[in-house]
Short mmCIF file of C-alpha atoms and ligand atoms in Angstrom, two decimals:
data_model
loop_
_atom_site.label_atom_id
_atom_site.label_comp_id
_atom_site.label_asym_id
_atom_site.label_seq_id
_atom_site.Cartn_x
_atom_site.Cartn_y
_atom_site.Cartn_z
CA UNK A 1 0.00 0.00 0.00
CA UNK A 2 1.11 3.54 -0.62
CA UNK A 3 3.27 5.71 -2.76
CA UNK A 4 5.31 8.74 -1.88
CA UNK A 5 4.44 12.28 -2.90
CA UNK A 6 4.79 12.79 -6.65
CA UNK A 7 7.79 14.73 -7.88
CA UNK A 8 6.59 17.87 -9.71
CA UNK A 9 8.81 19.36 -12.42
CA UNK A 10 7.72 22.76 -11.19
CA UNK A 11 7.40 22.56 -7.43
CA UNK A 12 6.00 26.07 -7.25
CA UNK A 13 2.70 24.72 -8.63
CA UNK A 14 1.94 23.11 -5.27
CA UNK A 15 0.42 25.95 -3.25
CA UNK A 16 -1.18 25.77 0.20
CA UNK A 17 -2.95 29.15 0.05
CA UNK A 18 -5.97 30.87 -1.47
CA UNK A 19 -5.69 33.23 -4.44
CA UNK A 20 -7.41 36.59 -3.90
CA UNK A 21 -6.86 39.80 -5.86
CA UNK A 22 -3.75 38.43 -7.55
CA UNK A 23 -2.08 37.39 -4.28
CA UNK A 24 -1.61 34.16 -2.37
CA UNK A 25 -3.18 34.55 1.03
CA UNK A 26 -4.06 32.56 4.16
CA UNK A 27 -7.20 32.80 6.28
CA UNK A 28 -7.31 35.86 8.54
CA UNK A 29 -8.02 33.45 11.39
CA UNK A 30 -4.92 31.42 10.52
CA UNK A 31 -7.11 28.31 10.33
CA UNK A 32 -6.35 25.60 7.79
CA UNK A 33 -7.85 22.25 6.77
CA UNK A 34 -6.11 19.05 5.77
CA UNK A 35 -6.25 17.35 2.39
CA UNK A 36 -5.59 13.61 2.17
CA UNK A 37 -4.57 11.27 -0.62
CA UNK A 38 -7.62 9.03 -1.20
CA UNK A 39 -5.39 6.11 -2.19
CA UNK A 40 -3.32 6.03 0.99
CA UNK A 41 -5.07 8.29 3.46
CA UNK A 42 -1.77 10.16 3.88
CA UNK A 43 -1.69 13.91 4.35
CA UNK A 44 -1.03 15.85 1.14
CA UNK A 45 -1.05 19.33 2.67
CA UNK A 46 -3.25 22.03 4.11
CA UNK A 47 -5.23 24.97 2.72
CA UNK A 48 -6.71 28.07 4.33
CA UNK A 49 -10.09 27.63 6.02
CA UNK A 50 -11.51 30.90 4.73
CA UNK A 51 -14.55 32.39 6.39
CA UNK A 52 -17.12 34.85 5.08
CA UNK A 53 -14.96 37.84 5.93
CA UNK A 54 -12.09 36.41 3.81
CA UNK A 55 -14.38 35.53 0.93
CA UNK A 56 -16.00 38.98 1.04
CA UNK A 57 -12.55 40.30 0.13
CA UNK A 58 -12.50 38.02 -2.92
CA UNK A 59 -15.94 39.24 -3.98
CA UNK A 60 -14.81 42.84 -3.52
CA UNK A 61 -11.70 42.18 -5.61
CA UNK A 62 -13.80 40.66 -8.40
CA UNK A 63 -16.23 43.59 -8.15
CA UNK A 64 -13.39 46.12 -8.40
CA UNK A 65 -11.83 44.33 -11.37
CA UNK A 66 -15.08 44.03 -13.32
CA UNK A 67 -15.50 47.57 -14.79
CA UNK A 68 -12.08 47.42 -16.45
CA UNK A 69 -12.22 43.78 -17.45
CA UNK A 70 -15.67 44.01 -19.01
CA UNK A 71 -14.32 46.72 -21.32
CA UNK A 72 -11.34 44.76 -22.60
CA UNK A 73 -11.62 43.72 -26.22
CA UNK A 74 -12.84 40.20 -26.84
CA UNK A 75 -9.61 39.71 -28.72
CA UNK A 76 -7.56 40.61 -25.61
CA UNK A 77 -9.53 38.17 -23.48
CA UNK A 78 -9.03 35.55 -26.17
CA UNK A 79 -5.28 35.99 -25.93
CA UNK A 80 -5.34 35.72 -22.13
CA UNK A 81 -7.33 32.47 -22.30
CA UNK A 82 -5.07 31.16 -25.03
CA UNK A 83 -1.98 31.86 -22.90
CA UNK A 84 -3.64 30.12 -19.95
CA UNK A 85 -4.48 27.17 -22.21
CA UNK A 86 -0.88 26.99 -23.40
CA UNK A 87 0.47 27.09 -19.84
CA UNK A 88 -1.84 24.21 -18.94
CA UNK A 89 -0.48 22.19 -21.84
CA UNK A 90 3.12 23.10 -20.96
CA UNK A 91 2.53 21.97 -17.36
CA UNK A 92 0.24 19.05 -18.19
CA UNK A 93 2.38 16.43 -16.44
CA UNK A 94 2.45 18.33 -13.18
CA UNK A 95 -1.26 19.11 -13.31
CA UNK A 96 -2.02 15.44 -13.95
CA UNK A 97 0.12 14.42 -10.96
CA UNK A 98 -1.76 16.83 -8.72
CA UNK A 99 -5.09 15.45 -9.95
CA UNK A 100 -4.06 11.85 -9.31
CA UNK A 101 -2.62 12.72 -5.93
CA UNK A 102 -5.71 14.42 -4.55
CA UNK A 103 -8.48 12.71 -6.54
CA UNK A 104 -7.05 9.20 -6.92
CA UNK A 105 -7.79 8.60 -10.61
CA UNK A 106 -5.12 6.74 -12.61
CA UNK A 107 -2.42 9.00 -14.05
CA UNK A 108 -3.46 8.28 -17.66
CA UNK A 109 -7.01 9.41 -16.85
CA UNK A 110 -5.66 12.49 -15.08
CA UNK A 111 -3.67 13.36 -18.22
CA UNK A 112 -6.89 12.96 -20.21
CA UNK A 113 -8.59 15.32 -17.78
CA UNK A 114 -5.89 17.96 -18.23
CA UNK A 115 -6.44 17.93 -22.01
CA UNK A 116 -10.20 18.03 -21.52
CA UNK A 117 -9.93 20.87 -18.99
CA UNK A 118 -7.58 22.91 -21.16
CA UNK A 119 -9.89 22.46 -24.15
CA UNK A 120 -12.42 24.76 -22.43
CA UNK A 121 -9.87 27.61 -22.41
CA UNK A 122 -8.96 26.95 -26.02
CA UNK A 123 -12.61 26.77 -27.09
CA UNK A 124 -13.72 29.90 -25.22
CA UNK A 125 -10.65 31.83 -26.37
CA UNK A 126 -12.18 31.30 -29.81
CA UNK A 127 -15.66 32.39 -28.67
CA UNK A 128 -14.52 35.56 -26.84
CA UNK A 129 -14.24 37.77 -29.94
CA UNK A 130 -17.56 36.55 -31.35
CA UNK A 131 -20.16 37.81 -28.88
CA UNK A 132 -22.44 38.93 -31.66
CA UNK A 133 -25.78 40.65 -31.19
CA UNK A 134 -28.70 40.74 -33.62
CA UNK A 135 -30.40 43.28 -35.83
CA UNK A 136 -34.14 42.71 -35.43
CA UNK A 137 -36.91 43.93 -37.77
CA UNK A 138 -39.18 45.85 -35.37
CA UNK A 139 -42.95 45.53 -35.36
CA UNK A 140 -43.42 49.24 -34.56
CA UNK A 141 -43.19 51.56 -37.58
CA UNK A 142 -40.08 53.74 -37.53
CA UNK A 143 -38.36 51.65 -34.86
CA UNK A 144 -35.10 49.75 -35.27
CA UNK A 145 -33.95 47.14 -32.73
CA UNK A 146 -30.50 45.77 -32.08
CA UNK A 147 -29.22 43.56 -29.29
CA UNK A 148 -25.90 43.48 -27.55
CA UNK A 149 -24.52 40.72 -25.36
CA UNK A 150 -22.93 41.94 -22.16
CA UNK A 151 -21.09 40.18 -19.34
CA UNK A 152 -23.42 39.41 -16.46
CA UNK A 153 -20.96 40.61 -13.79
CA UNK A 154 -19.19 38.94 -10.88
CA UNK A 155 -19.74 35.18 -10.98
CA UNK A 156 -19.62 32.74 -8.08
CA UNK A 157 -18.51 29.30 -9.19
CA UNK A 158 -18.77 26.17 -7.02
CA UNK A 159 -17.42 22.84 -8.28
CA UNK A 160 -16.90 19.25 -7.09
CA UNK A 161 -13.81 17.07 -6.69
CA UNK A 162 -14.46 14.45 -9.37
CA UNK A 163 -12.84 16.55 -12.12
CA UNK A 164 -10.60 18.87 -10.10
CA UNK A 165 -9.51 20.81 -13.22
CA UNK A 166 -12.23 20.37 -15.85
CA UNK A 167 -15.24 21.38 -13.75
CA UNK A 168 -13.49 24.69 -12.97
CA UNK A 169 -12.20 25.49 -16.46
CA UNK A 170 -15.60 24.66 -17.97
CA UNK A 171 -16.98 27.58 -15.94
CA UNK A 172 -14.07 30.04 -15.85
CA UNK A 173 -13.42 29.73 -19.62
CA UNK A 174 -16.81 31.10 -20.73
CA UNK A 175 -17.01 33.56 -17.81
CA UNK A 176 -13.76 35.24 -18.77
CA UNK A 177 -14.55 35.05 -22.49
CA UNK A 178 -17.74 37.01 -21.77
CA UNK A 179 -15.86 39.63 -19.73
CA UNK A 180 -16.97 38.50 -16.26
CA UNK A 181 -14.80 38.26 -13.17
CA UNK A 182 -15.02 35.24 -10.88
CA UNK A 183 -14.80 33.92 -7.35
CA UNK A 184 -14.40 30.15 -7.57
CA UNK A 185 -14.80 28.02 -4.44
CA UNK A 186 -12.62 24.98 -5.01
CA UNK A 187 -13.63 21.58 -3.62
CA UNK A 188 -12.18 20.84 -0.19
CA UNK A 189 -11.05 17.38 -1.34
CA UNK A 190 -9.07 18.71 -4.35
CA UNK A 191 -7.95 22.33 -3.84
CA UNK A 192 -4.38 21.92 -5.09
CA UNK A 193 -5.23 21.43 -8.76
CA UNK A 194 -7.38 24.57 -8.60
CA UNK A 195 -4.51 26.46 -6.97
CA UNK A 196 -2.10 25.34 -9.68
CA UNK A 197 -4.58 26.64 -12.26
CA UNK A 198 -4.70 29.98 -10.43
CA UNK A 199 -0.90 30.17 -10.49
CA UNK A 200 -0.99 29.57 -14.24
CA UNK A 201 -3.65 32.31 -14.60
CA UNK A 202 -1.24 34.62 -12.80
CA UNK A 203 1.57 33.69 -15.18
CA UNK A 204 -0.77 34.14 -18.15
CA UNK A 205 -1.20 37.78 -17.14
CA UNK A 206 -4.86 37.60 -16.17
CA UNK A 207 -5.36 40.91 -14.32
CA UNK A 208 -5.61 40.87 -10.54
CA UNK A 209 -9.09 40.39 -9.15
CA UNK A 210 -10.40 38.76 -12.34
CA UNK A 211 -9.84 35.22 -11.08
CA UNK A 212 -10.08 34.48 -7.35
CA UNK A 213 -9.88 30.95 -5.98
CA UNK A 214 -11.11 30.51 -2.43
CA UNK A 215 -10.70 27.45 -0.23
CA UNK A 216 -12.77 26.17 2.68
CA UNK A 217 -13.82 22.87 4.18
CA UNK A 218 -15.93 23.10 7.33
CA UNK A 219 -16.86 26.71 6.46
CA UNK A 220 -18.22 25.63 3.06
CA UNK A 221 -21.91 26.17 3.93
CA UNK A 222 -21.36 29.73 5.18
CA UNK A 223 -19.05 30.57 2.27
CA UNK A 224 -21.62 29.06 -0.12
CA UNK A 225 -24.33 31.16 1.48
CA UNK A 226 -22.26 34.30 1.07
CA UNK A 227 -21.52 33.58 -2.59
CA UNK A 228 -25.18 32.85 -3.35
CA UNK A 229 -26.58 35.87 -1.50
CA UNK A 230 -24.00 38.66 -1.89
CA UNK A 231 -25.63 41.44 -3.94
CA UNK A 232 -22.50 42.03 -6.04
CA UNK A 233 -22.48 38.42 -7.25
CA UNK A 234 -24.77 38.43 -10.28
CA UNK A 235 -24.42 34.84 -11.40
CA UNK A 236 -23.87 31.51 -9.66
CA UNK A 237 -22.83 28.41 -11.53
CA UNK A 238 -22.76 25.22 -9.46
CA UNK A 239 -21.80 21.65 -10.28
CA UNK A 240 -22.55 19.04 -7.66
CA UNK A 241 -25.34 17.04 -6.11
CA UNK A 242 -29.02 17.82 -6.59
CA UNK A 243 -29.54 18.29 -2.85
CA UNK A 244 -26.88 20.96 -2.50
CA UNK A 245 -28.13 22.52 -5.77
CA UNK A 246 -31.60 22.80 -4.24
CA UNK A 247 -30.22 24.65 -1.21
CA UNK A 248 -28.07 27.00 -3.31
CA UNK A 249 -31.02 27.76 -5.59
CA UNK A 250 -33.10 28.79 -2.60
CA UNK A 251 -30.29 31.02 -1.35
CA UNK A 252 -29.67 32.57 -4.78
CA UNK A 253 -33.35 33.45 -5.08
CA UNK A 254 -32.95 36.11 -2.39
CA UNK A 255 -31.22 38.42 -4.88
CA UNK A 256 -32.64 36.83 -8.08
CA UNK A 257 -29.27 35.82 -9.47
CA UNK A 258 -28.79 34.33 -12.88
CA UNK A 259 -27.98 30.68 -12.13
CA UNK A 260 -26.98 27.46 -13.80
CA UNK A 261 -27.02 24.12 -12.07
CA UNK A 262 -25.15 21.03 -13.26
CA UNK A 263 -26.50 18.47 -10.81
CA UNK A 264 -26.64 14.76 -10.22
CA UNK A 265 -27.42 12.09 -12.78
CA UNK A 266 -28.64 8.48 -12.79
CA UNK A 267 -27.92 7.61 -16.39
CA UNK A 268 -29.84 4.81 -18.10
CA UNK A 269 -27.75 2.77 -20.53
CA UNK A 270 -29.92 0.62 -22.84
CA UNK A 271 -28.83 -2.24 -25.09
CA UNK A 272 -31.49 -3.40 -27.56
CA UNK A 273 -31.57 -6.84 -29.17
CA UNK A 274 -30.97 -5.17 -32.55
CA UNK A 275 -27.58 -3.82 -31.46
CA UNK A 276 -25.19 -4.04 -34.44
CA UNK A 277 -22.14 -5.22 -32.53
CA UNK A 278 -22.60 -6.49 -28.97
CA UNK A 279 -18.87 -6.16 -28.26
CA UNK A 280 -19.01 -2.42 -29.02
CA UNK A 281 -21.97 -2.09 -26.65
CA UNK A 282 -20.12 -3.98 -23.90
CA UNK A 283 -17.08 -1.73 -24.34
CA UNK A 284 -19.31 1.35 -24.37
CA UNK A 285 -20.98 0.28 -21.13
CA UNK A 286 -17.63 -0.42 -19.48
CA UNK A 287 -16.28 2.98 -20.52
CA UNK A 288 -19.39 4.81 -19.38
CA UNK A 289 -19.90 2.93 -16.11
CA UNK A 290 -16.34 2.71 -14.83
CA UNK A 291 -14.88 6.05 -15.97
CA UNK A 292 -13.25 7.58 -12.86
CA UNK A 293 -14.35 4.47 -10.93
CA UNK A 294 -17.98 5.36 -11.56
CA UNK A 295 -17.62 8.86 -10.15
CA UNK A 296 -18.83 11.01 -12.99
CA UNK A 297 -22.26 12.55 -13.24
CA UNK A 298 -22.71 11.00 -16.71
CA UNK A 299 -21.67 7.46 -15.70
CA UNK A 300 -24.14 4.73 -16.66
CA UNK A 301 -25.98 3.90 -13.44
CA UNK A 302 -28.78 1.60 -14.66
CA UNK A 303 -27.75 -0.76 -17.45
CA UNK A 304 -30.87 -2.13 -19.19
CA UNK A 305 -30.27 -5.07 -21.53
CA UNK A 306 -32.99 -6.63 -23.70
CA UNK A 307 -33.72 -10.29 -22.99
CA UNK A 308 -32.39 -11.64 -26.31
CA UNK A 309 -28.82 -10.45 -25.62
CA UNK A 310 -28.90 -10.22 -21.80
CA UNK A 311 -26.98 -13.39 -20.89
CA UNK A 312 -24.27 -12.91 -23.47
CA UNK A 313 -23.91 -9.23 -22.58
CA UNK A 314 -23.66 -10.02 -18.86
CA UNK A 315 -21.04 -12.72 -19.46
CA UNK A 316 -18.82 -10.52 -21.62
CA UNK A 317 -19.29 -7.49 -19.35
CA UNK A 318 -18.24 -9.36 -16.19
CA UNK A 319 -15.28 -10.88 -18.07
CA UNK A 320 -13.99 -7.40 -18.92
CA UNK A 321 -14.41 -6.17 -15.35
CA UNK A 322 -12.32 -9.16 -14.20
CA UNK A 323 -9.47 -7.69 -16.26
CA UNK A 324 -9.40 -4.38 -14.34
CA UNK A 325 -6.36 -3.61 -12.22
CA UNK A 326 -7.36 -1.74 -9.07
CA UNK A 327 -4.78 0.32 -7.21
CA UNK A 328 -3.25 3.71 -6.49
CA UNK A 329 -3.35 5.95 -9.54
CA UNK A 330 0.44 6.41 -9.71
CA UNK A 331 1.18 2.70 -9.94
CA UNK A 332 2.05 1.22 -13.31
CA UNK A 333 -0.73 -0.60 -15.16
CA UNK A 334 -3.53 0.52 -12.85
CA UNK A 335 -6.84 0.89 -14.66
CA UNK A 336 -9.03 2.01 -11.76
CA UNK A 337 -8.32 3.95 -8.58
CA UNK A 338 -10.01 4.42 -5.21
CA UNK A 339 -13.22 6.33 -4.61
CA UNK A 340 -12.88 9.71 -2.99
CA UNK A 341 -13.53 8.93 0.68
CA UNK A 342 -14.95 6.44 3.15
CA UNK A 343 -18.49 7.84 2.88
CA UNK A 344 -18.39 7.01 -0.83
CA UNK A 345 -17.15 3.45 -0.13
CA UNK A 346 -19.99 2.95 2.34
CA UNK A 347 -22.62 4.25 -0.07
CA UNK A 348 -21.40 1.90 -2.79
CA UNK A 349 -21.48 -1.04 -0.39
CA UNK A 350 -24.97 -0.11 0.77
CA UNK A 351 -26.24 -0.18 -2.84
CA UNK A 352 -24.66 -3.59 -3.40
CA UNK A 353 -26.03 -5.09 -0.18
CA UNK A 354 -29.47 -3.67 -0.85
CA UNK A 355 -29.55 -5.19 -4.35
CA UNK A 356 -28.39 -8.59 -3.09
CA UNK A 357 -30.95 -8.57 -0.28
CA UNK A 358 -33.66 -7.98 -2.91
CA UNK A 359 -32.57 -10.86 -5.16
CA UNK A 360 -29.75 -9.55 -7.39
CA UNK A 361 -26.89 -11.97 -8.17
CA UNK A 362 -23.28 -10.99 -7.71
CA UNK A 363 -21.26 -11.71 -10.86
CA UNK A 364 -18.02 -10.21 -9.55
CA UNK A 365 -16.81 -7.91 -6.75
CA UNK A 366 -19.19 -6.89 -3.99
CA UNK A 367 -16.63 -6.10 -1.31
CA UNK A 368 -14.35 -3.40 -0.05
CA UNK A 369 -10.75 -3.87 -1.15
CA UNK A 370 -9.38 -2.67 2.17
CA UNK A 371 -5.98 -4.32 1.69
CA UNK A 372 -5.25 -1.71 -0.98
CA UNK A 373 -6.17 1.29 1.15
CA UNK A 374 -9.05 2.90 2.99
CA UNK A 375 -11.10 3.93 -0.04
CA UNK A 376 -10.93 1.01 -2.46
CA UNK A 377 -13.97 -0.96 -3.58
CA UNK A 378 -13.75 -3.96 -5.88
CA UNK A 379 -15.38 -3.22 -9.25
CA UNK A 380 -18.73 -4.96 -9.02
CA UNK A 381 -21.24 -6.43 -11.45
CA UNK A 382 -24.76 -7.37 -10.35
CA UNK A 383 -27.28 -9.19 -12.52
CA UNK A 384 -31.01 -9.71 -12.15
CA UNK A 385 -31.58 -6.13 -11.04
CA UNK A 386 -35.11 -4.79 -10.51
CA UNK A 387 -36.62 -1.36 -10.12
CA UNK A 388 -37.22 -1.87 -6.38
CA UNK A 389 -33.48 -1.76 -5.67
CA UNK A 390 -31.80 1.43 -4.40
CA UNK A 391 -29.42 1.55 -7.32
CA UNK A 392 -32.41 1.97 -9.66
CA UNK A 393 -33.49 5.24 -8.12
CA UNK A 394 -30.30 6.70 -6.62
CA UNK A 395 -27.02 7.69 -8.26
CA UNK A 396 -24.41 5.24 -6.89
CA UNK A 397 -21.36 7.33 -7.90
CA UNK A 398 -19.06 4.35 -7.59
CA UNK A 399 -17.76 1.21 -9.33
CA UNK A 400 -20.94 -0.88 -9.34
CA UNK A 401 -22.74 -1.96 -12.50
CA UNK A 402 -26.30 -3.22 -12.14
CA UNK A 403 -27.69 -5.08 -15.16
CA UNK A 404 -31.50 -4.92 -15.52
CA UNK A 405 -33.27 -7.22 -18.02
CA UNK A 406 -36.16 -5.74 -20.07
CA UNK A 407 -38.67 -6.88 -22.72
CA UNK A 408 -39.96 -3.98 -24.83
CA UNK A 409 -38.89 -0.56 -26.03
CA UNK A 410 -41.84 1.09 -24.31
CA UNK A 411 -41.06 -0.63 -20.98
CA UNK A 412 -37.45 0.41 -21.00
CA UNK A 413 -38.07 4.01 -21.99
CA UNK A 414 -40.65 4.29 -19.20
CA UNK A 415 -38.11 2.85 -16.75
CA UNK A 416 -35.37 5.15 -18.03
CA UNK A 417 -37.64 8.16 -17.63
CA UNK A 418 -38.87 7.18 -14.18
CA UNK A 419 -35.89 8.92 -12.55
CA UNK A 420 -36.34 12.37 -11.03
CA UNK A 421 -33.10 13.42 -12.67
CA UNK A 422 -32.24 13.54 -16.39
CA UNK A 423 -28.61 14.26 -17.19
CA UNK A 424 -27.23 11.70 -19.67
CA UNK A 425 -28.72 8.59 -21.27
CA UNK A 426 -27.25 6.06 -23.68
CA UNK A 427 -28.55 3.34 -25.97
CA UNK A 428 -27.25 0.89 -28.52
CA UNK A 429 -29.36 -0.08 -31.53
CA UNK A 430 -28.84 -0.66 -35.24
CA UNK A 431 -32.34 0.50 -36.23
CA UNK A 432 -32.37 4.09 -37.45
CA UNK A 433 -36.08 4.62 -36.81
CA UNK A 434 -35.72 3.35 -33.24
CA UNK A 435 -32.67 5.57 -32.81
CA UNK A 436 -34.69 8.71 -33.49
CA UNK A 437 -37.73 7.46 -31.57
CA UNK A 438 -35.80 6.65 -28.42
CA UNK A 439 -33.43 9.64 -28.57
CA UNK A 440 -36.46 11.93 -28.80
CA UNK A 441 -38.31 10.14 -25.99
CA UNK A 442 -35.52 10.07 -23.41
CA UNK A 443 -35.93 12.70 -20.71
CA UNK A 444 -32.28 13.72 -20.46
CA UNK A 445 -30.10 16.61 -21.59
CA UNK A 446 -27.54 14.44 -23.39
CA UNK A 447 -27.94 11.19 -25.34
CA UNK A 448 -25.18 8.85 -26.45
CA UNK A 449 -26.26 6.64 -29.36
CA UNK A 450 -23.97 3.66 -29.94
CA UNK A 451 -21.31 5.25 -27.75
CA UNK A 452 -20.64 5.35 -24.02
CA UNK A 453 -18.57 8.52 -24.07
CA UNK A 454 -20.21 11.84 -24.87
CA UNK A 455 -18.02 14.44 -23.19
CA UNK A 456 -16.61 16.91 -25.67
CA UNK A 457 -16.02 20.65 -25.39
CA UNK A 458 -17.95 21.11 -28.64
CA UNK A 459 -21.11 19.42 -27.36
CA UNK A 460 -23.52 21.21 -24.99
CA UNK A 461 -23.30 19.69 -21.51
CA UNK A 462 -26.24 19.83 -19.10
CA UNK A 463 -29.41 18.22 -17.87
CA UNK A 464 -33.17 18.41 -17.54
CA UNK A 465 -35.53 17.67 -14.63
CA UNK A 466 -33.68 17.63 -11.29
CA UNK A 467 -30.31 17.41 -13.03
CA UNK A 468 -30.57 21.17 -13.41
CA UNK A 469 -30.43 23.61 -16.27
CA UNK A 470 -27.95 25.65 -18.23
CA UNK A 471 -25.45 24.35 -20.74
CA UNK A 472 -21.66 24.26 -20.47
CA UNK A 473 -19.09 24.05 -23.25
CA UNK A 474 -20.16 24.39 -26.88
CA UNK A 475 -21.42 27.51 -28.61
CA UNK A 476 -24.08 27.86 -25.88
CA UNK A 477 -21.75 27.89 -22.85
CA UNK A 478 -20.95 31.60 -23.08
CA UNK A 479 -24.67 32.51 -22.98
CA UNK A 480 -24.78 31.48 -19.31
CA UNK A 481 -22.42 34.37 -18.52
CA UNK A 482 -24.01 37.08 -20.65
CA UNK A 483 -27.19 39.09 -20.64
CA UNK A 484 -28.92 40.28 -23.78
CA UNK A 485 -29.65 43.98 -23.90
CA UNK A 486 -32.04 45.24 -26.55
CA UNK A 487 -31.63 48.77 -27.86
CA UNK A 488 -34.61 50.31 -29.66
CA UNK A 489 -34.07 53.32 -31.93
CA UNK A 490 -37.19 55.40 -32.56
CA UNK A 491 -37.90 57.89 -35.36
CA UNK A 492 -36.09 55.87 -37.98
CA UNK A 493 -37.18 54.71 -41.38
CA UNK A 494 -37.86 58.01 -43.12
CA UNK A 495 -37.75 57.85 -46.91
CA UNK A 496 -34.49 58.94 -48.59
CA UNK A 497 -34.18 62.70 -48.93
CA UNK A 498 -34.29 63.99 -52.48
N1 NAD B 1 -24.11 17.73 -13.89
C1 NAD B 1 -22.81 17.85 -13.85
O1 NAD B 1 -22.18 18.45 -14.72
C2 NAD B 1 -22.04 17.23 -12.70
C3 NAD B 1 -20.65 17.14 -12.81
C4 NAD B 1 -19.93 16.55 -11.77
C5 NAD B 1 -20.58 16.10 -10.63
N2 NAD B 1 -21.92 16.23 -10.56
C6 NAD B 1 -22.62 15.73 -9.37
O2 NAD B 1 -21.90 16.05 -8.18
C7 NAD B 1 -22.11 15.07 -7.20
C8 NAD B 1 -20.78 14.59 -6.66
O3 NAD B 1 -20.10 15.60 -6.03
P1 NAD B 1 -20.24 15.86 -4.45
O4 NAD B 1 -20.69 14.63 -3.77
O5 NAD B 1 -18.99 16.48 -3.96
O6 NAD B 1 -21.41 16.91 -4.47
P2 NAD B 1 -21.78 18.00 -3.41
O7 NAD B 1 -23.01 18.65 -3.91
O8 NAD B 1 -21.77 17.47 -2.04
O9 NAD B 1 -20.57 19.02 -3.49
C9 NAD B 1 -20.23 19.72 -4.64
C10 NAD B 1 -19.47 20.98 -4.27
O10 NAD B 1 -20.32 21.81 -3.54
C11 NAD B 1 -19.72 22.18 -2.32
N3 NAD B 1 -20.79 22.33 -1.33
C12 NAD B 1 -21.38 21.39 -0.59
N4 NAD B 1 -22.30 21.96 0.23
C13 NAD B 1 -22.28 23.28 -0.03
C14 NAD B 1 -22.99 24.41 0.47
N5 NAD B 1 -23.92 24.29 1.41
N6 NAD B 1 -22.69 25.62 -0.04
C15 NAD B 1 -21.76 25.75 -1.00
N7 NAD B 1 -21.05 24.73 -1.51
C16 NAD B 1 -21.32 23.51 -1.03
C17 NAD B 1 -18.76 21.06 -2.00
O11 NAD B 1 -17.74 21.53 -1.17
C18 NAD B 1 -18.27 20.71 -3.37
O12 NAD B 1 -17.21 21.54 -3.72
C19 NAD B 1 -22.86 13.96 -7.90
O13 NAD B 1 -24.23 14.04 -7.61
C20 NAD B 1 -22.64 14.24 -9.37
O14 NAD B 1 -23.59 13.72 -10.24
C21 NAD B 1 -22.66 16.78 -11.55
O1 SSN B 2 -18.89 14.45 -13.70
C1 SSN B 2 -19.31 15.18 -14.53
C2 SSN B 2 -18.60 15.77 -15.68
C3 SSN B 2 -18.06 14.70 -16.53
C4 SSN B 2 -17.74 15.18 -17.90
O2 SSN B 2 -17.66 16.37 -18.19
O3 SSN B 2 -17.56 14.28 -18.70
#
């Protein structure tokens, strides 16, 4: 068990402070919180336990920076984001090591995350100079109407630990492209990746006060309340669980902020009998279910397989899971890492036990892998799942695949849509009419057809129902950080003067 601290090429990227108004600061109280490696439980370092008075300073810095930053040219902001992107790529190895260290995902996955995260800066550097308005034919004689897109103002950003870099860049990229300034509350489990990003922002010449990264652990609720109620914060963008989203939405209503919520999922993954290539479907399900050890909001949670291919699918699926190599993310050949903390291990185990107690069969796994470290759970496959089991209605967020048999298209779409949430959904079929029928019927924000991986900066990311609203990435992502102003010109439209 265990590995030593990773060697960074640039040691100055490991920072145990918060970044406010262009400076690295501690909490005024001097308080700190500890951050632990999920693979070993060992201490990584500490970060400032900021309180509302500290975070008020960050909001004031962002407020002070906004009037100048909003008036920079889109082209200038594009160059800043491009420089930040380039610095991420230049420091990709170190960023990946920080991600693996504090999140636990295998190093190869962490490298993938760095590319994914940086792609949001690259993409939005290209959007920044293209905040076009419209010219609108008015319905009042003599009037002319144009629109302009303007930055919404200071943005409060709150993100989770499962993608320590990408969840932050997916918000900061469009915010800065639009001309907004930000206060980002980094996750208490993974603050060091966020701090390294802030250091790179500094080196990229992003003006002071434009990007502020604040850290807190036990003070998170009060800091969250400040961010969601402070009158100078005009927009809140949150990624995390539906329950916390509900609370933040209530708080943000006090000052009617513009909000976007990227909340929990419980993705259905459907394999129809008419699938063209069962092996591709098995691989798609493996990739979707076990990405980041099942800890992504778009991970398949309920795998529905039609009766004609169920047994063969289950056999091949379990066979592939047998081939996984579980261990600490820095170790050679590891395919899957730990989950984030003990609470997560316990939740996963509860879902497994509940399913077994209600008649599911264990194909593989089903136990904690405590010999590897405190937060390891053996990748698990359960067959014979039914809708009464916890896993059917709750997001597991861990390495457990439950395979549900089904008979008809109508049955399975009803089951898929029975969830309160609707983030991602997937299905495999070779029938083009069914493909359109089912894609249109699924109550989710994102559908994968014949693929288990849908994440792409170019594709709008977001949910429906209790998975929230708002879209990140893509040509729509910048809209979340802008307001549309209409300008009406009266007394126009006279005939040409002779
Ligand atoms: N839809 C998406 O894009 C998306 C992406 C990633 C994760 N998620 C969801 O996030 C969840 C996993 O993350 P989690 O368990 O850390 O979620 P969580 O909601 O507990 O925490 C998310 C973030 O919110 C912070 N937070 C918690 N309580 C807060 C409060 N009262 N005020 C302010 N901030 C608060 C946490 O510190 C963390 O940084 C899953 O449900 C997953 O589906 C959704
Ligand atoms: O966990 C949620 C985000 C995952 C992704 O962007 O692919």
